[in-house]
PDB file of C-alpha atoms and ligand atoms in Angstrom:
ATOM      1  CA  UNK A   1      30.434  49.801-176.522  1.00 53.00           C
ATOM      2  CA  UNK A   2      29.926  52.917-179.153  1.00 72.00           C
ATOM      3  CA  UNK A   3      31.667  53.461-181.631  1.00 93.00           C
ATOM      4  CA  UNK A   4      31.831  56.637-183.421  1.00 95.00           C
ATOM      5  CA  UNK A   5      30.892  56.703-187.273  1.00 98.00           C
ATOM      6  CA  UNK A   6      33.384  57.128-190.120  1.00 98.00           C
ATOM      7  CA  UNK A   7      32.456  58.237-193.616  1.00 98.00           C
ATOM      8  CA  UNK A   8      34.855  58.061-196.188  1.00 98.00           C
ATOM      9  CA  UNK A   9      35.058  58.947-199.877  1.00 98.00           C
ATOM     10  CA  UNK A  10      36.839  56.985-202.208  1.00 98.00           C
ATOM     11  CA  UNK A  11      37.380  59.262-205.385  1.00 98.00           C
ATOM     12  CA  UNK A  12      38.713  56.176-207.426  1.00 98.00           C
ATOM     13  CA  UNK A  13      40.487  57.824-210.669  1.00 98.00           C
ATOM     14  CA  UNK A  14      38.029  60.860-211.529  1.00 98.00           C
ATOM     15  CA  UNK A  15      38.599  64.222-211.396  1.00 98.00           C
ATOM     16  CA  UNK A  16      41.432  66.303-212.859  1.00 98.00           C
ATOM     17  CA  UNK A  17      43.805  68.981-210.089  1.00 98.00           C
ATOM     18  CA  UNK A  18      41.716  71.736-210.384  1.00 98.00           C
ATOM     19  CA  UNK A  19      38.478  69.803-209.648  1.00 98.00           C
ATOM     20  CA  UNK A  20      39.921  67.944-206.911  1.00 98.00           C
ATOM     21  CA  UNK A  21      40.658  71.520-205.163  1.00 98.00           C
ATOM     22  CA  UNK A  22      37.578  72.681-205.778  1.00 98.00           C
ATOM     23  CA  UNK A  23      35.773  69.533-204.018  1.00 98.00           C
ATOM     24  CA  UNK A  24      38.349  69.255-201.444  1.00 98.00           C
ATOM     25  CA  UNK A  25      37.582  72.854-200.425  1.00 98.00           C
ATOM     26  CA  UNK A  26      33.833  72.210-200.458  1.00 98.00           C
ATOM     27  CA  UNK A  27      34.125  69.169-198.411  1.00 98.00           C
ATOM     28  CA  UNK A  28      35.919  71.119-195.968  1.00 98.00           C
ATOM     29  CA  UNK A  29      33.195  73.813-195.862  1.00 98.00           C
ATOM     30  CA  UNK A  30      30.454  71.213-195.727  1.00 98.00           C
ATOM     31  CA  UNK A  31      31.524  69.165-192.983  1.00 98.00           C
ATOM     32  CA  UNK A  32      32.743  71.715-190.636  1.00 97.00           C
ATOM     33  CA  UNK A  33      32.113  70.953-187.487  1.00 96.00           C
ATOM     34  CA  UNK A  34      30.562  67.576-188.512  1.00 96.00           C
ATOM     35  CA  UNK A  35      30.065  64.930-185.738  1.00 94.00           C
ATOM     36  CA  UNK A  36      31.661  61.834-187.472  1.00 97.00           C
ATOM     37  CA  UNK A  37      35.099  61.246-188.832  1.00 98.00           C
ATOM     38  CA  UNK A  38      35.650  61.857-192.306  1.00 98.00           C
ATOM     39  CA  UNK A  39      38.512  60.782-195.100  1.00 98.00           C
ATOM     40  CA  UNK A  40      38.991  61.439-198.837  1.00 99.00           C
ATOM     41  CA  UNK A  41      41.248  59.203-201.086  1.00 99.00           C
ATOM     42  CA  UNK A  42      41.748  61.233-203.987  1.00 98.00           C
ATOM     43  CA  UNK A  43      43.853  59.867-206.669  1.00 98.00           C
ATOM     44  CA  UNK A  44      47.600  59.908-206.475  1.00 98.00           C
ATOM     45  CA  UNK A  45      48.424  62.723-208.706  1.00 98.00           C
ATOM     46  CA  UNK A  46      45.542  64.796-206.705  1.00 98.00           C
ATOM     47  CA  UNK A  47      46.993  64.037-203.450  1.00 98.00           C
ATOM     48  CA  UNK A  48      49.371  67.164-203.086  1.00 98.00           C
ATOM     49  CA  UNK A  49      46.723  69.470-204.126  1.00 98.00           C
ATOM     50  CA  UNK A  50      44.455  68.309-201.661  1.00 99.00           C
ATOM     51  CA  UNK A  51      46.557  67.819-198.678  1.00 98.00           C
ATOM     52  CA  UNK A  52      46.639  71.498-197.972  1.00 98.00           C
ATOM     53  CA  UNK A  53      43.254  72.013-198.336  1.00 98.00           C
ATOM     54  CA  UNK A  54      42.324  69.344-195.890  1.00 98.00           C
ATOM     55  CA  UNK A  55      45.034  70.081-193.181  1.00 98.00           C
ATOM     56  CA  UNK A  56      44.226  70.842-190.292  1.00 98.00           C
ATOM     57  CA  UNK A  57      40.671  70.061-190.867  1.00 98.00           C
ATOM     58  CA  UNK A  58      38.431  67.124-189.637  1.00 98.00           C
ATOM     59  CA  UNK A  59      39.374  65.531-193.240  1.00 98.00           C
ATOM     60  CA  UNK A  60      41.830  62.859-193.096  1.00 98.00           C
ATOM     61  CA  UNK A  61      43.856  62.357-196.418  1.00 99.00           C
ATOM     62  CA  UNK A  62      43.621  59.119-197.792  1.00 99.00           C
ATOM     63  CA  UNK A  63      45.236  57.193-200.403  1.00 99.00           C
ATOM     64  CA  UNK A  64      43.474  54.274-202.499  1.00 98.00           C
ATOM     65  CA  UNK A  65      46.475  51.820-202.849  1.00 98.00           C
ATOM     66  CA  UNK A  66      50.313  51.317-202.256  1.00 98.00           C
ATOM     67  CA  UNK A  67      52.946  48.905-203.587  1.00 98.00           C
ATOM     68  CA  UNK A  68      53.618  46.129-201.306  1.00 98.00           C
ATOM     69  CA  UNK A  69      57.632  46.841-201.272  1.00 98.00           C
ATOM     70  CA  UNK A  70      59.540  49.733-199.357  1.00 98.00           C
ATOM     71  CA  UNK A  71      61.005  51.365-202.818  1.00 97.00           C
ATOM     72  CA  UNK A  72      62.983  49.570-205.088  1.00 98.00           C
ATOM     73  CA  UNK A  73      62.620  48.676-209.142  1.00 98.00           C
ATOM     74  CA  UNK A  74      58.475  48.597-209.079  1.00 98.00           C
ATOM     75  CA  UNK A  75      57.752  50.847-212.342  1.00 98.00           C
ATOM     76  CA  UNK A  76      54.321  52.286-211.746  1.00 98.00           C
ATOM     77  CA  UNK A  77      53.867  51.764-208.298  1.00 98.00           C
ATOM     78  CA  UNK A  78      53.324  54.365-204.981  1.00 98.00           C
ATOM     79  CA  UNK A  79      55.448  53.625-202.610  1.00 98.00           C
ATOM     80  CA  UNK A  80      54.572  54.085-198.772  1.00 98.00           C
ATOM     81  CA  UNK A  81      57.021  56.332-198.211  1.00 98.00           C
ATOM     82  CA  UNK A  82      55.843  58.493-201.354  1.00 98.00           C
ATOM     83  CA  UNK A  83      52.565  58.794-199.772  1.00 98.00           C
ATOM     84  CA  UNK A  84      53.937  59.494-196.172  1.00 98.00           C
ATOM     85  CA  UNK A  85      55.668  62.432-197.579  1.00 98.00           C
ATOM     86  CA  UNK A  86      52.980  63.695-198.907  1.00 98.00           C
ATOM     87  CA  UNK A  87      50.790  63.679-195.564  1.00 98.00           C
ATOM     88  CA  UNK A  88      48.577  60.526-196.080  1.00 98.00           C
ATOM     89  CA  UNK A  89      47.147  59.037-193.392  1.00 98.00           C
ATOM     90  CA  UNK A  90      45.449  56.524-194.232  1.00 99.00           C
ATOM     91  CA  UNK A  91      45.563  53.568-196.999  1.00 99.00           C
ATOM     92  CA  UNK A  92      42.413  52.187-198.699  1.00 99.00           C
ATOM     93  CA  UNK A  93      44.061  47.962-199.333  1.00 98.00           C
ATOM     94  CA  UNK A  94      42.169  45.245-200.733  1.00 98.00           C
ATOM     95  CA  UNK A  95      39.449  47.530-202.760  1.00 98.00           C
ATOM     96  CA  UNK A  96      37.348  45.022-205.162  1.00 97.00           C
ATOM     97  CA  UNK A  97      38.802  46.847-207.870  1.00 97.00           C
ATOM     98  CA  UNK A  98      41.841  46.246-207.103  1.00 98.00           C
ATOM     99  CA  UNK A  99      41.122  42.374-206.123  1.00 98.00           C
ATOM    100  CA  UNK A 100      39.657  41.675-208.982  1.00 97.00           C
ATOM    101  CA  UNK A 101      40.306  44.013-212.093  1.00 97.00           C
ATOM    102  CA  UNK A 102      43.996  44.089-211.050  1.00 97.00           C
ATOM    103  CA  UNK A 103      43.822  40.445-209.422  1.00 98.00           C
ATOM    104  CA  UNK A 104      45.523  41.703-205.960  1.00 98.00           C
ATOM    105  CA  UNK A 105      45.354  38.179-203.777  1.00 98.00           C
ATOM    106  CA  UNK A 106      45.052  37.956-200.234  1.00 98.00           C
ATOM    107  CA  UNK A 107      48.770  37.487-199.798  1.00 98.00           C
ATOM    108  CA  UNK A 108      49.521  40.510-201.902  1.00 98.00           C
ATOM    109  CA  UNK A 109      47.293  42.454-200.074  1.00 98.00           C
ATOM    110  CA  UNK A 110      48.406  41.240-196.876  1.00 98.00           C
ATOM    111  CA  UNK A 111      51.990  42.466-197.229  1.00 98.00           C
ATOM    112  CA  UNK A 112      51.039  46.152-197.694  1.00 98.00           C
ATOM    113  CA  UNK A 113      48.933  45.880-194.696  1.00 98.00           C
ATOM    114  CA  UNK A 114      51.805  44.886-192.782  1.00 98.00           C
ATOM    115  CA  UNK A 115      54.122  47.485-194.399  1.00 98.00           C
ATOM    116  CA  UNK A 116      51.376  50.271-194.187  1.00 98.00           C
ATOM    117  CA  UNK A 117      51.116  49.502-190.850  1.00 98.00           C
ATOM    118  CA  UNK A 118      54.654  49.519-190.193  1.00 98.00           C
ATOM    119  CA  UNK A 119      54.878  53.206-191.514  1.00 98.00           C
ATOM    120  CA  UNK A 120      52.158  53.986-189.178  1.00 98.00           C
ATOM    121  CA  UNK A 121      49.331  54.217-191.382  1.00 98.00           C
ATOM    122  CA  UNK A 122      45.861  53.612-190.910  1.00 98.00           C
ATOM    123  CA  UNK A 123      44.407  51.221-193.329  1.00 98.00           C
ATOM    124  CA  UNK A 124      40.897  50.375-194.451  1.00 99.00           C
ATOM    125  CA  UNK A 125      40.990  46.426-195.320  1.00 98.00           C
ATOM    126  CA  UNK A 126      38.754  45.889-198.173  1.00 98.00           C
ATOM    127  CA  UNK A 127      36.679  42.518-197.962  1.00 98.00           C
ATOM    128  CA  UNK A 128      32.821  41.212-199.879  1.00 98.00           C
ATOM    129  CA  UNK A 129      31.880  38.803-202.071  1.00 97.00           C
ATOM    130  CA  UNK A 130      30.944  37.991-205.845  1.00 96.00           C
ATOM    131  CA  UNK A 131      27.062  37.761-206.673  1.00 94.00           C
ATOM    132  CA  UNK A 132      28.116  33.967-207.760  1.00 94.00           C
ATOM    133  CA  UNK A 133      29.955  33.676-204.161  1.00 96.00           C
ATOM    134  CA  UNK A 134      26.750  35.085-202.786  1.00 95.00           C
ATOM    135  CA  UNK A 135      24.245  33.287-204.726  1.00 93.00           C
ATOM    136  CA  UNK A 136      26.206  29.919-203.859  1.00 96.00           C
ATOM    137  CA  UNK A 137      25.561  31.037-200.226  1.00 96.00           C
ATOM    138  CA  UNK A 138      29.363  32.037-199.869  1.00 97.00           C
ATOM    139  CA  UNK A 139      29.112  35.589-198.930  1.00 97.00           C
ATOM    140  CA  UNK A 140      30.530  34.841-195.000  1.00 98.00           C
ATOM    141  CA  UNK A 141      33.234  32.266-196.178  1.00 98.00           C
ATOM    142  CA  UNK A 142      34.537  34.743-198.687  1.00 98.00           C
ATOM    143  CA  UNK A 143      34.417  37.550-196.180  1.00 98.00           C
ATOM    144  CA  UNK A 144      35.686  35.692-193.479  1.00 98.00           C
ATOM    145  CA  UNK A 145      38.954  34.344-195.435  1.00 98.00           C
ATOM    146  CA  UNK A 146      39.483  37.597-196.923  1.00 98.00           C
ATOM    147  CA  UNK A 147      39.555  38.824-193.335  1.00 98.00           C
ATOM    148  CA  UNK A 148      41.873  36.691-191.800  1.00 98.00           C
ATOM    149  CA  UNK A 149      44.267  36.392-194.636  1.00 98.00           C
ATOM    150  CA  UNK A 150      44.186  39.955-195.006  1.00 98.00           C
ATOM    151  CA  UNK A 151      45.419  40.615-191.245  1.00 98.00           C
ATOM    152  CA  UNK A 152      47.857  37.993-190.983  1.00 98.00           C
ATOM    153  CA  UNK A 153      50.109  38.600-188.897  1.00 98.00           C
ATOM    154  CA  UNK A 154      48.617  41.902-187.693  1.00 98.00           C
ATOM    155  CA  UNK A 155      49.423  43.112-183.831  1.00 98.00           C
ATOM    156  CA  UNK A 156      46.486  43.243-181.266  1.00 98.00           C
ATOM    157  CA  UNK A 157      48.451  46.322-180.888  1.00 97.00           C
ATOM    158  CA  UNK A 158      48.250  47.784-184.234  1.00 98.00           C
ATOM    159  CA  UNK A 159      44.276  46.694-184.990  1.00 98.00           C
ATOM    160  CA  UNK A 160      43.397  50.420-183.519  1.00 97.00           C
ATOM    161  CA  UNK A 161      44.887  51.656-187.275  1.00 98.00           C
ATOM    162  CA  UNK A 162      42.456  48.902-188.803  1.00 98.00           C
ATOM    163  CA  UNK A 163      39.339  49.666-190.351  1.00 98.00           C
ATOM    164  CA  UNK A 164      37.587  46.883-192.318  1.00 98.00           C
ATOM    165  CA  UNK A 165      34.589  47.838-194.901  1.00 98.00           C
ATOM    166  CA  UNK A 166      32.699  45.262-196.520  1.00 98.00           C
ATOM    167  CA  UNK A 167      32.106  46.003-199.811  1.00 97.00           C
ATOM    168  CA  UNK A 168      29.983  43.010-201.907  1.00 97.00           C
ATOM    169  CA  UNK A 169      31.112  43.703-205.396  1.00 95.00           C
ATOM    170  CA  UNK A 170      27.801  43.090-206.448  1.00 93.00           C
ATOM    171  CA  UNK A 171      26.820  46.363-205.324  1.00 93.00           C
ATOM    172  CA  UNK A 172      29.645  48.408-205.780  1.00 92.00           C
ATOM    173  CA  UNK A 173      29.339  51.295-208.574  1.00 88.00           C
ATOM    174  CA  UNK A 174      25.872  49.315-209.855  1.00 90.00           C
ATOM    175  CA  UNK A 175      23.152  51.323-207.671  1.00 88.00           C
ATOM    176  CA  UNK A 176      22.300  48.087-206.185  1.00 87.00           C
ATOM    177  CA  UNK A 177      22.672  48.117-202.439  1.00 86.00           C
ATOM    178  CA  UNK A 178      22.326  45.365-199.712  1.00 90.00           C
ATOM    179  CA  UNK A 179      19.894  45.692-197.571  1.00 95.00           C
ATOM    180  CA  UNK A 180      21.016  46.922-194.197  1.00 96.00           C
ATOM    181  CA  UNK A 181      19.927  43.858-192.921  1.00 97.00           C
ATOM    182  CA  UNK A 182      21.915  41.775-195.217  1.00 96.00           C
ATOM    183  CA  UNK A 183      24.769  44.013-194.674  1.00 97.00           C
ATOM    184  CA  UNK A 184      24.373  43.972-191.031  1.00 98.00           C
ATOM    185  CA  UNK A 185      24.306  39.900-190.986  1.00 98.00           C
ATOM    186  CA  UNK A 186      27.828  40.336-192.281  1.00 98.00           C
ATOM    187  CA  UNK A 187      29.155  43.102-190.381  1.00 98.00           C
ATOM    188  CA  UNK A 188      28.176  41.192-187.044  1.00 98.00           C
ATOM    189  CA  UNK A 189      29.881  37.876-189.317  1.00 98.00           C
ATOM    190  CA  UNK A 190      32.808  39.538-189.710  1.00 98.00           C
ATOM    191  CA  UNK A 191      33.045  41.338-186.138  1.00 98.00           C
ATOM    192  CA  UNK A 192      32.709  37.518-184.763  1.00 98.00           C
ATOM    193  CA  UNK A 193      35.828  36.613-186.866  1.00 98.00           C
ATOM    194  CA  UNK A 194      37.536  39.828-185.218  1.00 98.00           C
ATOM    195  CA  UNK A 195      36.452  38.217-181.974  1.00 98.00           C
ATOM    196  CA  UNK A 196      38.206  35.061-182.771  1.00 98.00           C
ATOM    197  CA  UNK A 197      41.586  35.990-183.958  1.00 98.00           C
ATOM    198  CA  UNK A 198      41.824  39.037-181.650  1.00 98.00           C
ATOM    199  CA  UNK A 199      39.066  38.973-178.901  1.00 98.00           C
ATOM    200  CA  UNK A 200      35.975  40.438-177.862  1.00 98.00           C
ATOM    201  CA  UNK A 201      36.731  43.746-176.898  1.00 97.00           C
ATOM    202  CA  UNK A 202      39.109  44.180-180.137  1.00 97.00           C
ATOM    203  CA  UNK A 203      35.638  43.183-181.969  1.00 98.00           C
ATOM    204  CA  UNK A 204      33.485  45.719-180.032  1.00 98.00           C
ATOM    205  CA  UNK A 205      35.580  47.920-180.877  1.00 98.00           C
ATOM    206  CA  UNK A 206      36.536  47.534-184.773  1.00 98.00           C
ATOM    207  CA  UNK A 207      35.001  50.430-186.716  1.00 98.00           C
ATOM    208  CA  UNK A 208      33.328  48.115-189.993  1.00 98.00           C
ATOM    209  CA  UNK A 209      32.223  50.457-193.362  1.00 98.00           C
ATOM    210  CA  UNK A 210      29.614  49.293-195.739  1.00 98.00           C
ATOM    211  CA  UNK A 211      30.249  50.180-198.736  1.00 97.00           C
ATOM    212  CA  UNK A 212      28.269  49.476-201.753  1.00 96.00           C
ATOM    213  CA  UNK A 213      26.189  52.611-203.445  1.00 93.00           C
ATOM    214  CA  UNK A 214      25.811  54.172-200.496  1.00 96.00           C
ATOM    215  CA  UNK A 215      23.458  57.334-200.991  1.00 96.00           C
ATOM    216  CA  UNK A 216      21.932  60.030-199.170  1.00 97.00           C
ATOM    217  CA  UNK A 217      18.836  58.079-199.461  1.00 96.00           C
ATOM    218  CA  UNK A 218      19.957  54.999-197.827  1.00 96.00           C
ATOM    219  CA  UNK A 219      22.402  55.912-195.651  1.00 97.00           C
ATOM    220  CA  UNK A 220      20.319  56.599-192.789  1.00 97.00           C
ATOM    221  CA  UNK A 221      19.116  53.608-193.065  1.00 97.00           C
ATOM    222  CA  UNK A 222      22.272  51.772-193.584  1.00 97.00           C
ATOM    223  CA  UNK A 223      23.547  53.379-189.915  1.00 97.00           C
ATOM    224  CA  UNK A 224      20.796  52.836-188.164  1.00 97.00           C
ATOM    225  CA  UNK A 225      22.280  49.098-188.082  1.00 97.00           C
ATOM    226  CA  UNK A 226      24.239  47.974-184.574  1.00 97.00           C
ATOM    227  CA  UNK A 227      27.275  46.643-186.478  1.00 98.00           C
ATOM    228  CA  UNK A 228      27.462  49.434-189.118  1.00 98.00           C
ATOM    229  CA  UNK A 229      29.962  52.184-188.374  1.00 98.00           C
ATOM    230  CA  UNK A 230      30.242  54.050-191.262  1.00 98.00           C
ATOM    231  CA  UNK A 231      30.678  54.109-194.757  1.00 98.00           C
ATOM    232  CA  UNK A 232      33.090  53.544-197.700  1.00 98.00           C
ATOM    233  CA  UNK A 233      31.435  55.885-200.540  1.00 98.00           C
ATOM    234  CA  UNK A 234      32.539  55.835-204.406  1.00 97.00           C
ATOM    235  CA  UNK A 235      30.179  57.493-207.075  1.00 97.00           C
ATOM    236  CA  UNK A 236      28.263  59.726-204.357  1.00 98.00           C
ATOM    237  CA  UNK A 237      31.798  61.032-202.492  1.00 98.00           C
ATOM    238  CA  UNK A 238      32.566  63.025-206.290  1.00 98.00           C
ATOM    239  CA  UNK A 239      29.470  65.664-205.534  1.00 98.00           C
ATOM    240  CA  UNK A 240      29.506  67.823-202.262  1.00 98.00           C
ATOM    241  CA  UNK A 241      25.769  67.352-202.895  1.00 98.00           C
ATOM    242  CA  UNK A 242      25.849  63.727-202.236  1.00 98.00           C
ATOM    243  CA  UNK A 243      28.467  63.186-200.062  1.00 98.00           C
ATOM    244  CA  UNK A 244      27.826  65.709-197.575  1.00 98.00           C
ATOM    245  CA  UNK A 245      24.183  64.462-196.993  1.00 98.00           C
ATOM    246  CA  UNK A 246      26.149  61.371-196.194  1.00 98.00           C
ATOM    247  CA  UNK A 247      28.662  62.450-194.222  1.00 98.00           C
ATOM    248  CA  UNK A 248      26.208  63.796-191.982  1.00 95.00           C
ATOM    249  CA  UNK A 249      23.577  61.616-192.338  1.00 94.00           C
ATOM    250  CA  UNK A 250      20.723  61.286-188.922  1.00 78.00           C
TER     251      UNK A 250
HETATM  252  C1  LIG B 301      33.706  52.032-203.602  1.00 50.31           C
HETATM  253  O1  LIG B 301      34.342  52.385-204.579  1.00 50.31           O
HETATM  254  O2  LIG B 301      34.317  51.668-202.599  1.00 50.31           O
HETATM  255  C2  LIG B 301      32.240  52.051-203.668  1.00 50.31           C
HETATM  256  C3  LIG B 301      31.566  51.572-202.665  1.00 50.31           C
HETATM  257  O3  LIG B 301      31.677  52.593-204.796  1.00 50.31           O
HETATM  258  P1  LIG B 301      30.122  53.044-204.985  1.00 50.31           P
HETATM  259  O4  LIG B 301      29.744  53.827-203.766  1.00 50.31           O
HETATM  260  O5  LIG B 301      30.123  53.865-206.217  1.00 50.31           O
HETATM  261  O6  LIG B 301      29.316  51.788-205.108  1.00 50.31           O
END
């Protein structure tokens, strides 16, 4: 089974309006007419300047979190419906930032993928260990729980709006990547749990991101691998320079 490749770019909280507009609309010139699907998750006060600019394109419009509640009384929060009216798409959950500097558990996370999936959302479900959950030979456990908590009561039906990306927070924003052998142990690890809870053909066809300094150097590489289908990118998504070579890497 092939699945196609999916590069995303996860702009975390850089970048002021004007800069977002100017990336956005050199993203859009740089990957026109690319052969893989593309997303940017701008930050939430960027995401109205940017939705125009990617409209219509191959860019999907991304957002990097939502509040696990409808609306309500949740000061400081982004509410689904917010970020449907603004023309997201898709919903970034379970980021290791957001598990770990913002302590986000599994059962936290697990309600917005349920409610961002009930607004018709596509999500990309966030999972990778510690280097001390790694070191203590962990790395599949972790990824594995975080998986299955994390799509808890999920539809077969819905799991086509499901992206997963392993991410080991060891290697996330610290130059350090896995190697894509490492990374493709867990990727096939993770497709296996897939496999369990939802079948084999669900598994052949989940789309799985690294993510994890991802360059233009490595991500060749990192592709090349039969159970890596894209990427989640942080630092090098900011520069058209870097993420572009990414984007349209081979
Ligand atoms: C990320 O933020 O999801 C990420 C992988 O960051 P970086 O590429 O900078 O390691």
């Amino acid at each position: 089974m092939s699945r196609s490749y999916y590069i995303a770019g996860n702009w975390k909280m850089y970048k002021t309006r004007p800069e977002a507009a100017d990336l956005a609309k050199a993203l859009v010139a740089g990957l026109r007419g690319g052969k893989h699907k593309y997303l940017v998750a701008p930050g939430f006060t960027l995401i109205e300047t940017v939705a125009p600019i990617v409209k219509g394109t191959n860019i999907r419009l991304g957002a990097q979190n939502c509040a696990a509640e409808e609306q309500g009384a949740h000061t400081g929060e982004v509410s689904v419906l917010q970020l449907k009216d603004l023309g997201v798409e898709t919903i970034i959950l379970g980021h290791s930032e957001r598990r770990h500097v913002y302590k986000e558990d599994d059962a936290l996370i697990n309600k917005k993928v349920k409610l961002a999936l009930q607004h018709g959302f596509e999500l990309i479900l966030c999972v990778g260990e510690t280097l001390d959950e790694r070191e203590a030979g962990r790395a599949e456990a972790v990824c594995e729980t975080q998986t299955v908590e994390g799509l808890k009561g999920v539809a077969a039906g819905d799991l086509n709006r499901v992206v997963i990306a392993y991410e080991p927070v060891w290697a996330i924003g610290t130059g350090k990547t896995a190697t894509p052998e490492d990374a493709d142990t867990i990727h096939a690890y993770v497709r296996q749990v897939i496999a369990k809870l939802y079948g084999q053909g669900a598994a052949e066809k989940m789309i799985i991101q690294y993510g994890g300094s991802v360059k233009p150097e490595n991500a060749a590489q990192l592709m090349a691998k039969e159970n890596i289908d894209g990427a989640l990118v942080g630092g090098a998504s900011l520069k058209t320079e870097t993420f572009v070579p990414i984007a349209q890497f081979g």
